[in-house]
Amino acid sequence: AKGGTASGSITVTAGDGGTALVTNDSNRVLYGSDNYRESAIRQWLNSSAAAESVWTPQTDFDRPPRWHTGEGGVEKQAGFMNGMDADFLAAIGKTAKVTARNAVTDGGGVNGLTKSDRTDDYFFLPSKSEIYGGTEVSGVDEGSPYPYYAKPYSGLSAAGTGGDSNRIKYKNDTAQIWWIRTPRVQNSNEVYAVFASGAVYTNNANGSGRVSPACNII
């Protein structure tokens, strides 16, 4: 203690039990995780549960979104499927999708590393390639462009991330930022989104934005 006098010494020896500690990536701590398979938004899209019952942690580092806790005055949200017409939901089939992994924490991405995740969901976010934004990782097929986003409806000469009017989504006549599922593979915390101009950029995974989910009717 401050002002005290040392009265002896303590010998420290290494033990042989316990649990090895694992640390989270610092960017994920600050800005969120870009892993779509583990994401809160994917849980929400495929849940019909009531508010406060939608989200469960997927990893040791997972933390609840504000729409689950109500933190900061954010309204708590029921699952996306909650309250939908039963006949409509009965016509929706699960769709298998592939999503690239980042190269920083998830073993995917660049330099020939082509690991990816498969998800089977009722509702899903489109990928970068599916909105005619180009391929994020050579060797990871995240899906062919949907006809709505590709030629002849696209204003781009080829698939790319530049502004494209047919990608713009509106709420109350105001263009919105909306998420897609593809991560920026060089980072652990960045996910692609379509901005108000229709251009595709990255945004921190804990940033704000809207969704334009897709589904398949069987």
mmCIF file of C-alpha atoms in Angstrom:
data_model
loop_
_atom_site.group_PDB
_atom_site.id
_atom_site.type_symbol
_atom_site.label_atom_id
_atom_site.label_comp_id
_atom_site.label_asym_id
_atom_site.label_seq_id
_atom_site.Cartn_x
_atom_site.Cartn_y
_atom_site.Cartn_z
ATOM 1 C CA ALA A 1 0.000 0.000 0.000
ATOM 2 C CA LYS A 2 1.079 3.598 -0.496
ATOM 3 C CA GLY A 3 3.233 4.694 2.418
ATOM 4 C CA GLY A 4 3.721 1.124 3.594
ATOM 5 C CA THR A 5 6.906 -0.879 3.983
ATOM 6 C CA ALA A 6 7.662 -4.073 2.106
ATOM 7 C CA SER A 7 7.860 -6.922 4.600
ATOM 8 C CA GLY A 8 8.829 -9.773 2.346
ATOM 9 C CA SER A 9 8.612 -11.238 -1.129
ATOM 10 C CA ILE A 10 6.157 -13.488 -2.889
ATOM 11 C CA THR A 11 7.240 -16.325 -5.140
ATOM 12 C CA VAL A 12 5.092 -16.853 -8.254
ATOM 13 C CA THR A 13 4.977 -20.240 -9.965
ATOM 14 C CA ALA A 14 3.194 -21.259 -13.133
ATOM 15 C CA GLY A 15 0.127 -23.446 -12.751
ATOM 16 C CA ASP A 16 -0.958 -26.322 -14.969
ATOM 17 C CA GLY A 17 -4.738 -25.796 -14.964
ATOM 18 C CA GLY A 18 -7.234 -23.145 -15.915
ATOM 19 C CA THR A 19 -8.530 -21.972 -19.254
ATOM 20 C CA ALA A 20 -6.447 -20.266 -21.906
ATOM 21 C CA LEU A 21 -7.682 -16.727 -22.505
ATOM 22 C CA VAL A 22 -8.611 -15.582 -26.002
ATOM 23 C CA THR A 23 -8.743 -11.919 -26.929
ATOM 24 C CA ASN A 24 -11.066 -10.278 -29.421
ATOM 25 C CA ASP A 25 -9.774 -8.335 -32.403
ATOM 26 C CA SER A 26 -9.472 -4.663 -31.434
ATOM 27 C CA ASN A 27 -11.360 -3.368 -34.498
ATOM 28 C CA ARG A 28 -14.244 -5.711 -33.768
ATOM 29 C CA VAL A 29 -14.366 -4.443 -30.194
ATOM 30 C CA LEU A 30 -14.674 -0.854 -31.420
ATOM 31 C CA TYR A 31 -16.702 -1.206 -34.610
ATOM 32 C CA GLY A 32 -18.511 -4.557 -34.614
ATOM 33 C CA SER A 33 -18.062 -7.874 -36.405
ATOM 34 C CA ASP A 34 -18.451 -8.331 -40.161
ATOM 35 C CA ASN A 35 -19.290 -12.049 -39.890
ATOM 36 C CA TYR A 36 -22.718 -12.409 -41.510
ATOM 37 C CA ARG A 37 -23.381 -15.964 -40.305
ATOM 38 C CA GLU A 38 -23.029 -14.829 -36.676
ATOM 39 C CA SER A 39 -24.714 -11.453 -37.104
ATOM 40 C CA ALA A 40 -27.614 -10.014 -35.138
ATOM 41 C CA ILE A 41 -29.218 -8.768 -38.349
ATOM 42 C CA ARG A 42 -29.398 -12.313 -39.720
ATOM 43 C CA GLN A 43 -31.054 -13.514 -36.508
ATOM 44 C CA TRP A 44 -33.585 -10.694 -36.714
ATOM 45 C CA LEU A 45 -34.455 -11.356 -40.366
ATOM 46 C CA ASN A 46 -35.255 -14.998 -39.639
ATOM 47 C CA SER A 47 -37.106 -14.614 -36.355
ATOM 48 C CA SER A 48 -40.802 -14.368 -35.550
ATOM 49 C CA ALA A 49 -40.091 -13.948 -31.828
ATOM 50 C CA ALA A 50 -41.311 -11.075 -29.694
ATOM 51 C CA ALA A 51 -39.060 -8.192 -28.689
ATOM 52 C CA GLU A 52 -36.280 -9.166 -26.257
ATOM 53 C CA SER A 53 -36.448 -12.795 -27.485
ATOM 54 C CA VAL A 54 -34.908 -12.416 -30.952
ATOM 55 C CA TRP A 55 -31.181 -12.196 -30.259
ATOM 56 C CA THR A 56 -28.855 -14.709 -28.610
ATOM 57 C CA PRO A 57 -25.038 -14.425 -28.492
ATOM 58 C CA GLN A 58 -23.237 -16.444 -31.156
ATOM 59 C CA THR A 59 -19.688 -16.092 -29.797
ATOM 60 C CA ASP A 60 -18.006 -15.326 -26.470
ATOM 61 C CA PHE A 61 -17.493 -11.752 -27.677
ATOM 62 C CA ASP A 62 -20.996 -11.136 -29.018
ATOM 63 C CA ARG A 63 -22.847 -8.221 -27.450
ATOM 64 C CA PRO A 64 -26.564 -7.374 -27.753
ATOM 65 C CA PRO A 65 -27.706 -4.774 -30.280
ATOM 66 C CA ARG A 66 -29.578 -1.750 -29.014
ATOM 67 C CA TRP A 67 -32.801 -2.899 -30.674
ATOM 68 C CA HIS A 68 -32.656 -5.890 -28.302
ATOM 69 C CA THR A 69 -31.873 -4.025 -25.086
ATOM 70 C CA GLY A 70 -33.558 -0.683 -25.722
ATOM 71 C CA GLU A 71 -30.310 1.072 -24.782
ATOM 72 C CA GLY A 72 -30.168 4.756 -25.640
ATOM 73 C CA GLY A 73 -33.924 4.972 -26.084
ATOM 74 C CA VAL A 74 -33.912 2.732 -29.171
ATOM 75 C CA GLU A 75 -37.222 0.933 -29.625
ATOM 76 C CA LYS A 76 -36.994 -2.787 -28.939
ATOM 77 C CA GLN A 77 -37.762 -4.839 -32.024
ATOM 78 C CA ALA A 78 -39.657 -8.064 -32.565
ATOM 79 C CA GLY A 79 -38.339 -10.399 -35.259
ATOM 80 C CA PHE A 80 -38.735 -9.368 -38.894
ATOM 81 C CA MET A 81 -41.158 -12.268 -39.471
ATOM 82 C CA ASN A 82 -43.255 -11.384 -36.440
ATOM 83 C CA GLY A 83 -46.781 -10.476 -37.524
ATOM 84 C CA MET A 84 -46.319 -11.429 -41.180
ATOM 85 C CA ASP A 85 -49.219 -13.107 -42.956
ATOM 86 C CA ALA A 86 -49.128 -16.850 -42.251
ATOM 87 C CA ASP A 87 -50.044 -17.788 -45.831
ATOM 88 C CA PHE A 88 -47.158 -15.690 -47.155
ATOM 89 C CA LEU A 89 -44.665 -17.226 -44.737
ATOM 90 C CA ALA A 90 -45.873 -20.718 -45.688
ATOM 91 C CA ALA A 91 -44.825 -19.990 -49.275
ATOM 92 C CA ILE A 92 -41.270 -18.931 -48.349
ATOM 93 C CA GLY A 93 -38.584 -21.587 -48.626
ATOM 94 C CA LYS A 94 -35.111 -21.557 -47.121
ATOM 95 C CA THR A 95 -32.373 -20.408 -49.484
ATOM 96 C CA ALA A 96 -28.741 -21.522 -49.297
ATOM 97 C CA LYS A 97 -26.305 -18.625 -49.591
ATOM 98 C CA VAL A 98 -22.510 -18.328 -49.521
ATOM 99 C CA THR A 99 -20.754 -15.405 -47.848
ATOM 100 C CA ALA A 100 -17.042 -14.666 -47.899
ATOM 101 C CA ARG A 101 -15.037 -14.523 -44.671
ATOM 102 C CA ASN A 102 -12.558 -11.820 -43.820
ATOM 103 C CA ALA A 103 -8.824 -12.559 -43.843
ATOM 104 C CA VAL A 104 -8.057 -10.929 -40.494
ATOM 105 C CA THR A 105 -9.973 -13.058 -37.996
ATOM 106 C CA ASP A 106 -12.019 -15.632 -39.924
ATOM 107 C CA GLY A 107 -9.459 -17.356 -42.139
ATOM 108 C CA GLY A 108 -10.832 -16.158 -45.459
ATOM 109 C CA GLY A 109 -10.290 -13.403 -47.926
ATOM 110 C CA VAL A 110 -7.163 -12.789 -49.919
ATOM 111 C CA ASN A 111 -3.981 -14.535 -51.087
ATOM 112 C CA GLY A 112 -5.715 -17.727 -52.120
ATOM 113 C CA LEU A 113 -7.640 -18.120 -48.864
ATOM 114 C CA THR A 114 -11.185 -18.796 -50.004
ATOM 115 C CA LYS A 115 -12.977 -19.935 -46.866
ATOM 116 C CA SER A 116 -16.623 -18.945 -46.723
ATOM 117 C CA ASP A 117 -19.816 -19.626 -44.794
ATOM 118 C CA ARG A 118 -23.032 -21.207 -45.972
ATOM 119 C CA THR A 119 -26.330 -20.102 -44.481
ATOM 120 C CA ASP A 120 -29.830 -21.477 -45.065
ATOM 121 C CA ASP A 121 -32.396 -18.787 -44.337
ATOM 122 C CA TYR A 122 -35.928 -17.670 -45.135
ATOM 123 C CA PHE A 123 -34.870 -14.039 -45.528
ATOM 124 C CA PHE A 124 -31.351 -12.887 -46.388
ATOM 125 C CA LEU A 125 -29.370 -9.844 -47.399
ATOM 126 C CA PRO A 126 -28.103 -9.766 -51.009
ATOM 127 C CA SER A 127 -24.368 -10.015 -51.594
ATOM 128 C CA LYS A 128 -22.096 -7.598 -53.399
ATOM 129 C CA SER A 129 -22.087 -9.741 -56.541
ATOM 130 C CA GLU A 130 -25.867 -10.233 -56.464
ATOM 131 C CA ILE A 131 -26.469 -6.471 -56.761
ATOM 132 C CA TYR A 132 -24.042 -6.226 -59.707
ATOM 133 C CA GLY A 133 -21.247 -4.881 -57.507
ATOM 134 C CA GLY A 134 -18.536 -7.275 -58.624
ATOM 135 C CA THR A 135 -16.787 -10.159 -56.867
ATOM 136 C CA GLU A 136 -15.152 -9.542 -53.496
ATOM 137 C CA VAL A 137 -12.963 -12.675 -53.437
ATOM 138 C CA SER A 138 -11.852 -14.697 -56.424
ATOM 139 C CA GLY A 139 -12.848 -18.286 -55.701
ATOM 140 C CA VAL A 140 -15.815 -17.434 -53.449
ATOM 141 C CA ASP A 141 -19.077 -17.439 -55.392
ATOM 142 C CA GLU A 142 -21.539 -15.260 -53.479
ATOM 143 C CA GLY A 143 -24.144 -15.551 -56.233
ATOM 144 C CA SER A 144 -24.885 -14.293 -59.720
ATOM 145 C CA PRO A 145 -26.362 -10.808 -60.208
ATOM 146 C CA TYR A 146 -30.116 -10.631 -59.819
ATOM 147 C CA PRO A 147 -31.721 -9.509 -63.095
ATOM 148 C CA TYR A 148 -33.200 -6.404 -61.444
ATOM 149 C CA TYR A 149 -29.708 -5.029 -60.705
ATOM 150 C CA ALA A 150 -27.911 -6.183 -63.878
ATOM 151 C CA LYS A 151 -28.063 -5.200 -67.533
ATOM 152 C CA PRO A 152 -30.193 -3.875 -69.155
ATOM 153 C CA TYR A 153 -31.509 -2.214 -65.979
ATOM 154 C CA SER A 154 -28.119 -1.160 -64.634
ATOM 155 C CA GLY A 155 -26.584 2.101 -65.773
ATOM 156 C CA LEU A 156 -23.072 0.654 -65.366
ATOM 157 C CA SER A 157 -21.110 -0.662 -68.326
ATOM 158 C CA ALA A 158 -20.003 -3.646 -66.227
ATOM 159 C CA ALA A 159 -20.455 -4.929 -62.687
ATOM 160 C CA GLY A 160 -18.898 -2.507 -60.208
ATOM 161 C CA THR A 161 -19.332 -0.388 -57.103
ATOM 162 C CA GLY A 162 -20.036 2.949 -58.805
ATOM 163 C CA GLY A 163 -23.291 4.835 -58.374
ATOM 164 C CA ASP A 164 -26.216 3.085 -60.041
ATOM 165 C CA SER A 165 -29.717 4.525 -59.840
ATOM 166 C CA ASN A 166 -31.478 1.158 -59.842
ATOM 167 C CA ARG A 167 -29.792 0.305 -56.515
ATOM 168 C CA ILE A 168 -31.217 3.346 -54.716
ATOM 169 C CA LYS A 169 -33.873 2.606 -52.054
ATOM 170 C CA TYR A 170 -36.169 5.270 -50.613
ATOM 171 C CA LYS A 171 -38.056 5.872 -47.398
ATOM 172 C CA ASN A 172 -40.443 8.825 -47.381
ATOM 173 C CA ASP A 173 -38.852 10.028 -50.649
ATOM 174 C CA THR A 174 -35.368 10.101 -49.076
ATOM 175 C CA ALA A 175 -32.627 7.797 -50.367
ATOM 176 C CA GLN A 176 -31.324 5.447 -47.683
ATOM 177 C CA ILE A 177 -28.184 3.498 -46.844
ATOM 178 C CA TRP A 178 -28.958 -0.227 -46.937
ATOM 179 C CA TRP A 179 -26.834 -3.191 -45.920
ATOM 180 C CA ILE A 180 -25.668 -6.128 -47.987
ATOM 181 C CA ARG A 181 -24.064 -9.211 -46.453
ATOM 182 C CA THR A 182 -20.555 -9.195 -47.993
ATOM 183 C CA PRO A 183 -17.687 -8.212 -45.685
ATOM 184 C CA ARG A 184 -14.688 -6.191 -46.758
ATOM 185 C CA VAL A 185 -12.263 -9.061 -46.472
ATOM 186 C CA GLN A 186 -9.218 -6.964 -45.543
ATOM 187 C CA ASN A 187 -10.877 -5.916 -42.261
ATOM 188 C CA SER A 188 -12.687 -7.648 -39.417
ATOM 189 C CA ASN A 189 -15.285 -4.929 -38.909
ATOM 190 C CA GLU A 190 -16.385 -3.540 -42.283
ATOM 191 C CA VAL A 191 -19.418 -4.618 -44.296
ATOM 192 C CA TYR A 192 -20.540 -3.369 -47.692
ATOM 193 C CA ALA A 193 -23.632 -1.208 -48.006
ATOM 194 C CA VAL A 194 -25.379 0.710 -50.773
ATOM 195 C CA PHE A 195 -25.318 4.437 -50.140
ATOM 196 C CA ALA A 196 -27.805 7.115 -51.191
ATOM 197 C CA SER A 197 -26.108 7.556 -54.577
ATOM 198 C CA GLY A 198 -26.475 3.868 -55.417
ATOM 199 C CA ALA A 199 -22.726 3.389 -54.996
ATOM 200 C CA VAL A 200 -21.364 0.494 -52.923
ATOM 201 C CA TYR A 201 -19.030 1.411 -50.058
ATOM 202 C CA THR A 202 -18.017 -0.143 -46.763
ATOM 203 C CA ASN A 203 -19.392 0.840 -43.390
ATOM 204 C CA ASN A 204 -18.529 -0.237 -39.852
ATOM 205 C CA ALA A 205 -20.607 -3.223 -38.808
ATOM 206 C CA ASN A 206 -22.038 -1.299 -35.846
ATOM 207 C CA GLY A 207 -23.072 1.616 -38.059
ATOM 208 C CA SER A 208 -26.616 2.571 -38.937
ATOM 209 C CA GLY A 209 -28.482 1.565 -42.068
ATOM 210 C CA ARG A 210 -31.575 -0.142 -43.422
ATOM 211 C CA VAL A 211 -32.189 -3.447 -45.173
ATOM 212 C CA SER A 212 -33.756 -4.645 -48.392
ATOM 213 C CA PRO A 213 -33.950 -8.388 -47.732
ATOM 214 C CA ALA A 214 -34.709 -11.044 -50.309
ATOM 215 C CA CYS A 215 -36.502 -14.397 -50.149
ATOM 216 C CA ASN A 216 -37.571 -17.235 -52.434
ATOM 217 C CA ILE A 217 -41.177 -18.332 -52.913
ATOM 218 C CA ILE A 218 -41.546 -22.078 -53.398
#
